Coordinates of C-alpha atoms and ligand atoms in Angstrom, one line a residue:
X1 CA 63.1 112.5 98.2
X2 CA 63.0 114.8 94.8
X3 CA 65.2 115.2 91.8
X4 CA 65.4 118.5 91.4
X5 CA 67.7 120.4 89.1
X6 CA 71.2 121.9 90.2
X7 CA 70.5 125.4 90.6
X8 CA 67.7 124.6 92.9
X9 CA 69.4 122.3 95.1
X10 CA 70.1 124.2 98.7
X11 CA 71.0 123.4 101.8
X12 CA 70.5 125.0 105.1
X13 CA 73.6 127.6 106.3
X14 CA 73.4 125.8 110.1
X15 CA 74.1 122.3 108.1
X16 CA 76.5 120.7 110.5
X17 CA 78.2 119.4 106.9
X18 CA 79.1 122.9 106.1
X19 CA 80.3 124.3 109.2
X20 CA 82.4 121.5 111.0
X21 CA 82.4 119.0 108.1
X22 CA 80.4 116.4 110.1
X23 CA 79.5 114.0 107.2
X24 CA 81.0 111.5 105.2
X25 CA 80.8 110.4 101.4
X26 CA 81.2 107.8 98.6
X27 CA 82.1 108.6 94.9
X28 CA 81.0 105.3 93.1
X29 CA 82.2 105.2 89.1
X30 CA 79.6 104.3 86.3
X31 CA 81.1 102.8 83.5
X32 CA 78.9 101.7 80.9
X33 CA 75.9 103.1 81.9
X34 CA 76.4 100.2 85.1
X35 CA 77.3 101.2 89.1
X36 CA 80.4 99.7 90.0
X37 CA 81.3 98.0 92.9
X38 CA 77.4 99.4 95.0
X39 CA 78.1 96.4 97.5
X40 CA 81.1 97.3 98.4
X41 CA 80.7 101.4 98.5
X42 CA 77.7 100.5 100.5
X43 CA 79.6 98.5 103.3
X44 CA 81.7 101.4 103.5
X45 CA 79.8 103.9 103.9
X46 CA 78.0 101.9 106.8
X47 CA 81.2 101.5 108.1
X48 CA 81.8 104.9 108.2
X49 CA 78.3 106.2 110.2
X50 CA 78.7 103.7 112.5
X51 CA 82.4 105.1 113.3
X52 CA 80.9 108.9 113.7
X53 CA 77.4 107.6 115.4
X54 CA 75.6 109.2 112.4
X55 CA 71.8 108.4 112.7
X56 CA 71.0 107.1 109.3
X57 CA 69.8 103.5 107.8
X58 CA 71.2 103.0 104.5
X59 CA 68.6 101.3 102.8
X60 CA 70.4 99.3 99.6
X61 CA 67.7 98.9 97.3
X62 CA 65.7 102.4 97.5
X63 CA 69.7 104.3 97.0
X64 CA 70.3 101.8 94.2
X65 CA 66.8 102.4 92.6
X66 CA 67.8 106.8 93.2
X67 CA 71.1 106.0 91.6
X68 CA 70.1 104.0 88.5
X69 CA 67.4 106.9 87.9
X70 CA 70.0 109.7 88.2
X71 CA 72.2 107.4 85.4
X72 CA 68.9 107.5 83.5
X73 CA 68.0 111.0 83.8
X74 CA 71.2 112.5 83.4
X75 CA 72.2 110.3 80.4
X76 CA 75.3 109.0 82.2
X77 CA 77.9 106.4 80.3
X78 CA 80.8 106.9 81.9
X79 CA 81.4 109.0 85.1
X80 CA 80.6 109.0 88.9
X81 CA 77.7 109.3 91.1
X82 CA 78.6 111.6 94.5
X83 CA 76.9 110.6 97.7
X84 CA 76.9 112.3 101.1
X85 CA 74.8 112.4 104.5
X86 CA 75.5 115.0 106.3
X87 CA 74.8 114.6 110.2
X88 CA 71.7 117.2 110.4
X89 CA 70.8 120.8 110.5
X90 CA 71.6 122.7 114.3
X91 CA 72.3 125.6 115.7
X92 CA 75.9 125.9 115.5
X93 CA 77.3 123.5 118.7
X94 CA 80.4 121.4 118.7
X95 CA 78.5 118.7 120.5
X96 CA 75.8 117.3 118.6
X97 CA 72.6 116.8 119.1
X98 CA 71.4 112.9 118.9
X99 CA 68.3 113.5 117.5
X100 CA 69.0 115.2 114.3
X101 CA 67.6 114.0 111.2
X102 CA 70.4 113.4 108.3
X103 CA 70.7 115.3 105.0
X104 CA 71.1 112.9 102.2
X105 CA 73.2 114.6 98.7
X106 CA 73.2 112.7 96.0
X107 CA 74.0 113.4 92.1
X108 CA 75.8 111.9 89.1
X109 CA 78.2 113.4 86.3
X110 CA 79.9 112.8 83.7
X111 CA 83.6 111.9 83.5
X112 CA 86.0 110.3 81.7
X113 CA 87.9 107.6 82.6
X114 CA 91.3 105.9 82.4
X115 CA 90.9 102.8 81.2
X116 CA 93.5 100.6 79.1
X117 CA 91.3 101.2 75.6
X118 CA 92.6 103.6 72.8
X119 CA 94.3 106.4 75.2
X120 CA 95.2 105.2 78.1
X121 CA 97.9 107.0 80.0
X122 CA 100.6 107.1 82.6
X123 CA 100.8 110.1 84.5
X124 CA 103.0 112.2 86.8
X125 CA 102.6 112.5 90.1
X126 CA 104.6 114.7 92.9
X127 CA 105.8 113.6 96.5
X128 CA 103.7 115.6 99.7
X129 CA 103.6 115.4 103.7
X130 CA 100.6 113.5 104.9
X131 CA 99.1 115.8 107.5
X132 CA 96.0 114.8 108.3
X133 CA 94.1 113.5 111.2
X134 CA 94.2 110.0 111.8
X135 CA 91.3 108.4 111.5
X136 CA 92.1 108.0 107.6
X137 CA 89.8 104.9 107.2
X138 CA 86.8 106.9 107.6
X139 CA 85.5 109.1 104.1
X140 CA 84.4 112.1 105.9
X141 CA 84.6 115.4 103.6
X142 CA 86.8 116.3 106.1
X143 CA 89.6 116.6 103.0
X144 CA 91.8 120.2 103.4
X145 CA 95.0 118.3 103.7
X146 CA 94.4 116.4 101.0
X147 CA 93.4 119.7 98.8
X148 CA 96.5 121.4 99.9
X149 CA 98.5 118.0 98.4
X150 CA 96.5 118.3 95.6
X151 CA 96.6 121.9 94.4
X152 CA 100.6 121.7 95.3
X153 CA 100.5 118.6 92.6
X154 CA 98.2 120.5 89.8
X155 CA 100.6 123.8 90.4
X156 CA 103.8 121.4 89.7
X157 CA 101.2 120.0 86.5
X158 CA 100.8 116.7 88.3
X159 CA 97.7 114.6 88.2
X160 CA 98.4 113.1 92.0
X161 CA 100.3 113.7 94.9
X162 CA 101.4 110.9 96.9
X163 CA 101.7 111.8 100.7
X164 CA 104.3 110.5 103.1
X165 CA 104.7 109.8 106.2
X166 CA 107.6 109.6 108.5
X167 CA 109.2 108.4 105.2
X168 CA 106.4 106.0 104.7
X169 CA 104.1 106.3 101.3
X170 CA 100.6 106.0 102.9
X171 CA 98.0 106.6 99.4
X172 CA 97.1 109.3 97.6
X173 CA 95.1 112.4 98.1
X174 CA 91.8 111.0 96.6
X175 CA 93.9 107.0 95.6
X176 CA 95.6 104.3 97.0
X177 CA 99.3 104.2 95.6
X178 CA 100.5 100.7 94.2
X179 CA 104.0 99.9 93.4
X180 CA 105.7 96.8 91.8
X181 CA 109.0 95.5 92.4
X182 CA 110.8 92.0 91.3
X183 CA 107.1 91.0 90.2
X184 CA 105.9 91.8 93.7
X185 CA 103.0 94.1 94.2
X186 CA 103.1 95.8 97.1
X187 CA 100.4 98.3 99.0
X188 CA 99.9 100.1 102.3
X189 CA 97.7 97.8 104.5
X190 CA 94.3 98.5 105.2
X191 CA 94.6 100.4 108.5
X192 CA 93.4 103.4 110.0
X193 CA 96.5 105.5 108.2
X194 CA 94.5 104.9 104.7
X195 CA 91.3 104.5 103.2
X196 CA 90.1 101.3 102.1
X197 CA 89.5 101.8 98.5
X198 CA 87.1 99.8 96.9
X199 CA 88.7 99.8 93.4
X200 CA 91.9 98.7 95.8
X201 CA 89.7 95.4 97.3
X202 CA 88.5 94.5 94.0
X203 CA 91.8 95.0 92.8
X204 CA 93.0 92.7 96.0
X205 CA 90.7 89.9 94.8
X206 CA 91.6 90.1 91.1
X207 CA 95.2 89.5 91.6
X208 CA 94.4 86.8 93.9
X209 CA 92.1 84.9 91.8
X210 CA 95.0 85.4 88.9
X211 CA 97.6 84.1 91.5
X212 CA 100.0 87.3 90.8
X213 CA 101.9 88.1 94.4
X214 CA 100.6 90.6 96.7
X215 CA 102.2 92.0 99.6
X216 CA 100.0 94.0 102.1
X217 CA 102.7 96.1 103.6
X218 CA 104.3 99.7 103.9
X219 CA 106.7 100.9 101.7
X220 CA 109.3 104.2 102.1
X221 CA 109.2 107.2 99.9
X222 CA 112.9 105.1 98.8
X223 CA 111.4 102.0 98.0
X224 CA 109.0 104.4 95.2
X225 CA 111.5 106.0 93.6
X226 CA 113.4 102.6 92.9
X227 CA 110.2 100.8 91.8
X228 CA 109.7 98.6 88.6
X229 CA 106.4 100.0 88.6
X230 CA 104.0 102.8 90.4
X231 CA 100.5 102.6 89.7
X232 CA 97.3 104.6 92.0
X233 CA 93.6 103.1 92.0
X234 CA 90.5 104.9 92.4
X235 CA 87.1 105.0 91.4
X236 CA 87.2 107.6 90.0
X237 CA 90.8 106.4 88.1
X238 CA 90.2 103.1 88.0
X239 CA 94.0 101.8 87.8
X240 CA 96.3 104.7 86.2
X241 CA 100.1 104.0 85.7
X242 CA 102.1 106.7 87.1
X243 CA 105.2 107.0 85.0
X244 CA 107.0 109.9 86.6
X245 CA 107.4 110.7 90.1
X246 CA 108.6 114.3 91.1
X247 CA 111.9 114.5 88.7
X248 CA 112.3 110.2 89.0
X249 CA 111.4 108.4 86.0
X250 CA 109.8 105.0 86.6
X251 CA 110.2 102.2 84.4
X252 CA 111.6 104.3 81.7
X253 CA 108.6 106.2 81.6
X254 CA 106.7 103.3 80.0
X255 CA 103.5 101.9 81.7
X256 CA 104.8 98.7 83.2
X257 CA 103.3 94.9 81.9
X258 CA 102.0 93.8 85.1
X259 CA 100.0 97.5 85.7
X260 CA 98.5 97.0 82.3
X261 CA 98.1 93.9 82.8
X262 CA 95.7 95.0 86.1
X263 CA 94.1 97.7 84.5
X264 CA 92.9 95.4 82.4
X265 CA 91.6 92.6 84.3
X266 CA 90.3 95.6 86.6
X267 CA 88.1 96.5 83.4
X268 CA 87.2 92.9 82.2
X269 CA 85.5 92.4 85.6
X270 CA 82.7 94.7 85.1
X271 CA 82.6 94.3 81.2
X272 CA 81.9 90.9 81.9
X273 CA 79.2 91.6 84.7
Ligands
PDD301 N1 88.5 109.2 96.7 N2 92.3 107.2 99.4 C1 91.6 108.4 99.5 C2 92.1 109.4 100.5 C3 90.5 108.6 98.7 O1 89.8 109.8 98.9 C4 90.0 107.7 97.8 C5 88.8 107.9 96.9 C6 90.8 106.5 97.7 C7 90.3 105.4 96.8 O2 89.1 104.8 97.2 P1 88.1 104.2 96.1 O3 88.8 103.1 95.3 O4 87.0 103.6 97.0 O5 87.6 105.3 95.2 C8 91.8 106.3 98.5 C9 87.4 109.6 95.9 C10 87.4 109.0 94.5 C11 87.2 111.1 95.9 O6 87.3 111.6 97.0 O7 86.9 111.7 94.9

């Protein structure tokens, strides 16, 4: 329960986070000086100690109260606050002991985002097996597949690689993927192959309330090279147009009207808050 500067921040070598990745995590985005979306990174990161029987009471108000000071203290306008509790210190054991207290990380930083003002941008992402363990819905830190897919997309100067399985686009390494065709929007459902994202259910809700068409359902690694439109969400990307996809151009390399069109109503909706 201190803030305490970076390079004395420490954690213990036995921490069951460090040596069998037994924790989980939430990156909420702070745009604004604001937190985005708290309610709904909160109900997921319930959801996800619940799933690993991790022993800790989230307690909205007092995080809220830590995470408005570390905006404060650390002069934040736009960037991300990082959040992990870690199952507990123990001599090194697969099976855990019940009793073990949690370790609670939490710190903020600066970032820019992509949002549809002066630069925004499409990007280019790259095609990658999905080879990870599947239990997707749950944001442990659990993430080497999804480093391998990313450092394979930085080395091909990509800024996402979208993973595939069985011929099936499931989402990004740290995004859901997005893609539009004949007006349709279409996504991966929300099943234990994915990750809900939480910039993917406000998203949900915004083109509901706007009455634009959304179909909940898989699409092939086929169906996103012949899209209108590819977009990726993320809080930490907020909506980013992906124009280029391995050596496939999409939508003429253009960011398509109805992603800009979300990026910006994805925007509004916390300008307006
Ligand atoms: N990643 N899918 C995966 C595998 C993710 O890791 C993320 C988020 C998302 C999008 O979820 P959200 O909209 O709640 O950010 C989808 C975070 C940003 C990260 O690991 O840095």
């Amino acid at each position: 329960n201190k803030f305490i500067s970076f390079n004395k921040a420490k954690i213990h070598i036995e921490g069951r986070g460090l040596q069998f990745a037994d924790s989980v995590y939430e990156v909420v985005p702070v745009i604004n000086s604001k937190i985005i979306d708290f309610d709904f990174h909160i109900k997921r990161l319930k959801f996800s100690l619940k799933e690993l029987l991790i022993n800790y009471t989230v307690d909205k108000n007092s995080l809220k109260k830590i995470f408005n000071k570390l905006i404060s203290i650390n002069k934040i306008n736009n960037g991300i606050i990082y959040l992990q509790v870690t199952r507990g210190v123990q001599t090194r054991e697969h099976v855990y002991n019940n009793k073990l207290k949690p370790n609670i990380i939490i710190y903020a930083r600066h970032k820019k985002l992509n949002l549809p003002i002066k630069k925004f941008k499409g990007e280019k992402a790259v095609t990658y097996e999905d080879l990870r363990w599947k239990r997707r819905d749950i944001k442990t830190v659990n993430l080497l597949p999804n480093i391998m897919a990313a450092n394979f997309a930085s080395k091909h100067k990509a800024y996402e690689a979208i993973l595939i399985q069985k011929n099936i686009v499931t989402e990004g390494t740290s995004s859901n993927i997005w893609i539009v065709k004949n007006k349709k929007i279409f996504t991966h459902p929300s099943n234990t192959d994915i990750l809900k994202g939480v910039t993917r259910e406000t998203l949900r809700i915004l083109i509901q309330e706007n009455k634009l068409q959304l179909v909940e359902k898989s699409f092939t690694k086929k169906q996103l090279f012949n899209a209108d439109e590819v977009f990726l969400t993320s809080s930490s990307s907020c909506v980013t147009p992906i124009t280029k996809i391995d050596s496939k151009v999409i939508n003429s390399g253009k960011i398509g009207n109805i992603t800009l069109n979300l990026a910006k109503l994805y925007s509004k909706s916390f300008m307006n808050e």
